[in-house]
PDB file of C-alpha atoms in Angstrom:
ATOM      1  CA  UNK A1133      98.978  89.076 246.675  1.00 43.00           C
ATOM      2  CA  UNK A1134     101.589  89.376 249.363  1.00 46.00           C
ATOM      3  CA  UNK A1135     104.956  90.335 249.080  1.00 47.00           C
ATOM      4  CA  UNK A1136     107.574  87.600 249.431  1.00 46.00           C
ATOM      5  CA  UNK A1137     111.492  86.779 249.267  1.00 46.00           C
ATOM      6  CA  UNK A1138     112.559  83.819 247.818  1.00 43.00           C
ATOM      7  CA  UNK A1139     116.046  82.142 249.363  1.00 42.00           C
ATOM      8  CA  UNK A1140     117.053  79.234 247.216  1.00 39.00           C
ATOM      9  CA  UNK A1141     119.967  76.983 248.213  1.00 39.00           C
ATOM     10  CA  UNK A1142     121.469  73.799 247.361  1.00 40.00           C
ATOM     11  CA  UNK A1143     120.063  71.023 248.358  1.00 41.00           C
ATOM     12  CA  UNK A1144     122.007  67.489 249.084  1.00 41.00           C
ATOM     13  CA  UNK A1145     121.579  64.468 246.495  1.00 40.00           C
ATOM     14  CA  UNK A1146     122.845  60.956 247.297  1.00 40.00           C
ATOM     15  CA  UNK A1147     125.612  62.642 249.115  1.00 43.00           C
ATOM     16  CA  UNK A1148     126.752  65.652 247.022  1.00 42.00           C
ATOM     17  CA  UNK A1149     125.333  69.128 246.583  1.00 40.00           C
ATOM     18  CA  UNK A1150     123.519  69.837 243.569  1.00 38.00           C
ATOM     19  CA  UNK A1151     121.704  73.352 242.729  1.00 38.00           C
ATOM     20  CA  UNK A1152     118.466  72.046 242.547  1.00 39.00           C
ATOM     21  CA  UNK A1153     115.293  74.465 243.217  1.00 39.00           C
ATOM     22  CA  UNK A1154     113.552  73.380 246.092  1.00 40.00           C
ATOM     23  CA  UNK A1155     109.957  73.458 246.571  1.00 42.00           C
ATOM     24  CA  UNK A1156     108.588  76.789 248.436  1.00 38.00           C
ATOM     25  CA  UNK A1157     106.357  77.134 251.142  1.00 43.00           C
ATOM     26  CA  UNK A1158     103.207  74.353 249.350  1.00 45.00           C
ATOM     27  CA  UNK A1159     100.243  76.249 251.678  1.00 41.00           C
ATOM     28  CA  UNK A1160     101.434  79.791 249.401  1.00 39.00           C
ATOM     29  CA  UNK A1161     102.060  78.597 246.327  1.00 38.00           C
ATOM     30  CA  UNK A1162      98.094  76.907 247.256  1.00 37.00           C
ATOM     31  CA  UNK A1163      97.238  80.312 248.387  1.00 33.00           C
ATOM     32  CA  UNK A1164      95.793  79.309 251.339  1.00 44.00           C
ATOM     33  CA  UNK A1165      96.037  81.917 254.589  1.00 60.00           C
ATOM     34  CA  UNK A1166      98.283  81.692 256.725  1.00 61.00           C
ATOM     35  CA  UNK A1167      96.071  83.042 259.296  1.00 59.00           C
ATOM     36  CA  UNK A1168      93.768  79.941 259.132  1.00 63.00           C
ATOM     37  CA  UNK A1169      96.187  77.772 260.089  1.00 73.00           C
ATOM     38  CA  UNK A1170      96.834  75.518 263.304  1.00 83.00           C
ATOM     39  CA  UNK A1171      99.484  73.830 264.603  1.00 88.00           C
ATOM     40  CA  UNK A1172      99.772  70.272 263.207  1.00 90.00           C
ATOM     41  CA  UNK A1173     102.026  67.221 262.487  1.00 92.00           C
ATOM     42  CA  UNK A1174     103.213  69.687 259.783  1.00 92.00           C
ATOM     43  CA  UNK A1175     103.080  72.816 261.095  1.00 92.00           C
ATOM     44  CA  UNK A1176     104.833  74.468 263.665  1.00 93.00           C
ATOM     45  CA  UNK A1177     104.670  78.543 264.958  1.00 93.00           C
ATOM     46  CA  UNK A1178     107.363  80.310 266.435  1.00 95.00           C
ATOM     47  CA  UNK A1179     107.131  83.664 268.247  1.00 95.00           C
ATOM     48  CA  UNK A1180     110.691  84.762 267.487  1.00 95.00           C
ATOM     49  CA  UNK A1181     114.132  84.031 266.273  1.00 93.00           C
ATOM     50  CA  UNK A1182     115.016  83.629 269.605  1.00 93.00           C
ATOM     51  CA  UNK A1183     113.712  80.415 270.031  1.00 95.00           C
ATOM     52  CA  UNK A1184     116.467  79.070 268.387  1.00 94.00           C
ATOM     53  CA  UNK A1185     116.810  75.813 270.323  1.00 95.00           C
ATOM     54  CA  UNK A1186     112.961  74.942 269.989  1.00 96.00           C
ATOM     55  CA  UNK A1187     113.471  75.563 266.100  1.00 96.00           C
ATOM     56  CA  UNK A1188     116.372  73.555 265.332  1.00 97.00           C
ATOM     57  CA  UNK A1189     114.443  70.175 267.508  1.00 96.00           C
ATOM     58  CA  UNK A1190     111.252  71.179 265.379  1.00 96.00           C
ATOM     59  CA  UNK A1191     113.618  70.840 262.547  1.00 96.00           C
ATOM     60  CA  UNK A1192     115.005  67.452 263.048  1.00 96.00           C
ATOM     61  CA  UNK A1193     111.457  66.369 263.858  1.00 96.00           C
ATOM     62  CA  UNK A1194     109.747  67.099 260.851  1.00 96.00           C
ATOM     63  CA  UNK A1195     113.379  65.930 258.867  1.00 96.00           C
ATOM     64  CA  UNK A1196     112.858  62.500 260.985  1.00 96.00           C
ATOM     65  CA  UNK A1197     109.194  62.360 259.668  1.00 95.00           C
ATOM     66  CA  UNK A1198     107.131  63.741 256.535  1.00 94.00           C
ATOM     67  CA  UNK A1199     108.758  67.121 256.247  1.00 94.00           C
ATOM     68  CA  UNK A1200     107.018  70.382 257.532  1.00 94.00           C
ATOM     69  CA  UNK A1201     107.069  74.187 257.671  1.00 93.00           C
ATOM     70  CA  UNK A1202     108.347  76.374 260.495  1.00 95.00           C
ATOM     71  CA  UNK A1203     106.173  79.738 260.650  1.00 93.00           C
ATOM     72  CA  UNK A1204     108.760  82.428 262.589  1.00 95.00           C
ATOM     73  CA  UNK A1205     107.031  85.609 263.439  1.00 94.00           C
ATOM     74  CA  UNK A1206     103.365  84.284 265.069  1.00 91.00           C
ATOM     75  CA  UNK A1207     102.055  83.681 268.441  1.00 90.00           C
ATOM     76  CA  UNK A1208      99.855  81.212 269.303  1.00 87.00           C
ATOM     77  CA  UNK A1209      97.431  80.341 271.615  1.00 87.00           C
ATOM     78  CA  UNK A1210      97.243  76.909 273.795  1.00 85.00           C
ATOM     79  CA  UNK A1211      94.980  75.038 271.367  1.00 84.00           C
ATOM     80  CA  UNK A1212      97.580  75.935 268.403  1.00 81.00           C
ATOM     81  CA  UNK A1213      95.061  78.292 266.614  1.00 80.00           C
ATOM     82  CA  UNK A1214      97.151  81.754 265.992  1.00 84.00           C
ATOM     83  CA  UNK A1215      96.838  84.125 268.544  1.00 86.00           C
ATOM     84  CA  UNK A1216      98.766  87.222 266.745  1.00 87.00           C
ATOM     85  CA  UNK A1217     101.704  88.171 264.011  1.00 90.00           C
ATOM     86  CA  UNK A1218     104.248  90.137 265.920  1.00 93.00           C
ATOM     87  CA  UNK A1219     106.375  89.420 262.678  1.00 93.00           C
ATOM     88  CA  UNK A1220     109.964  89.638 263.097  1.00 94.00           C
ATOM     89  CA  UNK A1221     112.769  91.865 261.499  1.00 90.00           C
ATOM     90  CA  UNK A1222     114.131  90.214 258.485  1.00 86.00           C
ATOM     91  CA  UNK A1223     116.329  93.033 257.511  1.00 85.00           C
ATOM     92  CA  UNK A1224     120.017  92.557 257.387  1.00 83.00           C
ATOM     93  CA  UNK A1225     121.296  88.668 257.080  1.00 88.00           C
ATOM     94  CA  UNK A1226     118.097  87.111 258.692  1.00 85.00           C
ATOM     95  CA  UNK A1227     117.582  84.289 256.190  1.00 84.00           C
ATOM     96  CA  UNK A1228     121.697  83.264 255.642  1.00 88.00           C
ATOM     97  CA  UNK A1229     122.147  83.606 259.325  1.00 90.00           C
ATOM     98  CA  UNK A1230     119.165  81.235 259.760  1.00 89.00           C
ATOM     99  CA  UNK A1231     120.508  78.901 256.890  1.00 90.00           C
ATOM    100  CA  UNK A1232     123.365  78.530 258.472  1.00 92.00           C
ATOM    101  CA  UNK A1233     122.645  77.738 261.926  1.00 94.00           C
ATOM    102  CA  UNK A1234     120.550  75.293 260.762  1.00 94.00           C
ATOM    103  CA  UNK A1235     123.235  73.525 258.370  1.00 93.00           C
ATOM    104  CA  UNK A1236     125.759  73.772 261.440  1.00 95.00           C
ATOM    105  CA  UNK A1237     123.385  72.159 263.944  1.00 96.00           C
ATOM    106  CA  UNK A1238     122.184  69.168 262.003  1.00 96.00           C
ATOM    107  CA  UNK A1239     123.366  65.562 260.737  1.00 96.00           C
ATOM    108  CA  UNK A1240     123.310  65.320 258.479  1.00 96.00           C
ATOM    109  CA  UNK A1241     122.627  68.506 257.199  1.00 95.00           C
ATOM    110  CA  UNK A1242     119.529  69.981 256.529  1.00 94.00           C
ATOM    111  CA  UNK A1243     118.831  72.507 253.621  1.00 91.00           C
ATOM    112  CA  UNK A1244     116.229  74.101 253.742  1.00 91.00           C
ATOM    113  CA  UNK A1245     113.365  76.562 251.825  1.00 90.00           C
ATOM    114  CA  UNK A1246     113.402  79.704 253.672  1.00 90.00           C
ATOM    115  CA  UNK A1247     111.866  82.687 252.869  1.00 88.00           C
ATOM    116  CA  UNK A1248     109.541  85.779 254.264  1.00 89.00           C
ATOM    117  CA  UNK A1249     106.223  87.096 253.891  1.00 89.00           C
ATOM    118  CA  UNK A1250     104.498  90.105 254.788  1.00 87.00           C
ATOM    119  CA  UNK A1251     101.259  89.391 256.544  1.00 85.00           C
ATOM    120  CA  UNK A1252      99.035  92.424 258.252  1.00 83.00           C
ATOM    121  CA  UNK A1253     102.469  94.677 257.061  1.00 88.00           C
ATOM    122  CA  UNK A1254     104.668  92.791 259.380  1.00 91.00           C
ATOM    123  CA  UNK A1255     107.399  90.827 258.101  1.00 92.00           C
ATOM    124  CA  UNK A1256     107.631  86.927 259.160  1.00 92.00           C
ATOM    125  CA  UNK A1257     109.657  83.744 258.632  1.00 93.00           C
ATOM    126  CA  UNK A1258     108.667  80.565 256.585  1.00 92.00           C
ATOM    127  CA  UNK A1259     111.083  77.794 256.937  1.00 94.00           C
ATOM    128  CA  UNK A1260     110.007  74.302 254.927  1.00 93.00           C
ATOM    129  CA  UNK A1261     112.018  71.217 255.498  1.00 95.00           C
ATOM    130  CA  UNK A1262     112.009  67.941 253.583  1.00 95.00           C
ATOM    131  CA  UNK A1263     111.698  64.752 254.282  1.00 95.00           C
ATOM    132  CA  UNK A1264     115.476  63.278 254.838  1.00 95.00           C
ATOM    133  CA  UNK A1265     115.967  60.796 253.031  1.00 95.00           C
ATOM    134  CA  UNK A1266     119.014  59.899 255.344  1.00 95.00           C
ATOM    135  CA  UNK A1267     117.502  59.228 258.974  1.00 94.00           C
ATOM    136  CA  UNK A1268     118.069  59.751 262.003  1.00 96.00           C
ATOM    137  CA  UNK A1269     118.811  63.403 261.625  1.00 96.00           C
ATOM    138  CA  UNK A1270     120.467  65.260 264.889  1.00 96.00           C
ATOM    139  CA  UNK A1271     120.748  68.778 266.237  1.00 94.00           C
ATOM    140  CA  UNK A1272     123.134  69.000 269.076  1.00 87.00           C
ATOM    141  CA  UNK A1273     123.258  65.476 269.381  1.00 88.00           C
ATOM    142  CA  UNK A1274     119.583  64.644 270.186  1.00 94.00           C
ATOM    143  CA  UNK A1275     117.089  63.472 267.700  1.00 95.00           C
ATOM    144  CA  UNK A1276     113.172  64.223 268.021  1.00 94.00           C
ATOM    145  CA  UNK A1277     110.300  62.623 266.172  1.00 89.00           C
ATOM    146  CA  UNK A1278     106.631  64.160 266.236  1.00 84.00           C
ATOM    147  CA  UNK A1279     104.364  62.455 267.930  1.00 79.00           C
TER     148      UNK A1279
END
């Protein structure tokens, strides 16, 4: 079974924060592998945390429609099959850093499910958004939609 880290936050009801437990990563808790995967209407790969821009418009995107889950830490190829896990270092404040540039750069805010995963011993990212129930939702102004 892999290893994972589980970062729960608060998540917004009807306008006011509530501690709620928010659902985790569905294609783990299904056990299915993460290396079968391909990019989809609700799935989305990242190389690094350095894509910060891309990740925060993939954000509002799957906020705007069904919800969706971020996967920081593998390359893919052009078809969207993954290519390779470079993984990414999720030592220090990687997750609450991440938490919190998302919460800044979104409106209305987005909380989301984050947590890691160690896949072929290298560490990546999961991030799984909602649904808002509040829409449009923004980041840096702009909204996006997947098409």
């Amino acid at each position: 079974m892999p290893s994972t880290k589980k970062f729960i936050i608060p998540a917004n009801i009807n306008g006011g924060i509530n501690p709620i437990k928010i659902p985790i990563v569905k294609m783990i808790e299904k056990k299915m592998k993460i290396k079968e995967k391909r990019e989809s209407q609700t799935i989305e790969f990242k190389k690094s945390l350095a894509e910060i821009k891309e990740i925060l418009e993939t954000i509002s995107a799957f906020a705007n429609a069904k919800g969706g889950t971020i996967i920081i830490g593998v390359e893919e190829n052009k078809e969207g099959s993954m290519k390779g896990i470079p993984g990414i270092d999720t030592k220090g404040k990687i997750m609450e850093n991440m938490i919190n540039e998302i919460k800044q750069n979104t409106d209305p805010v987005i909380f989301p499910s984050v947590k890691t995963q160690k896949i072929e011993d290298k560490d990546i990212l999961l991030i799984e958004i909602l649904e808002s129930p509040i829409k449009p939702v923004f980041t840096k102004s702009n909204v996006f939609k997947r098409v």
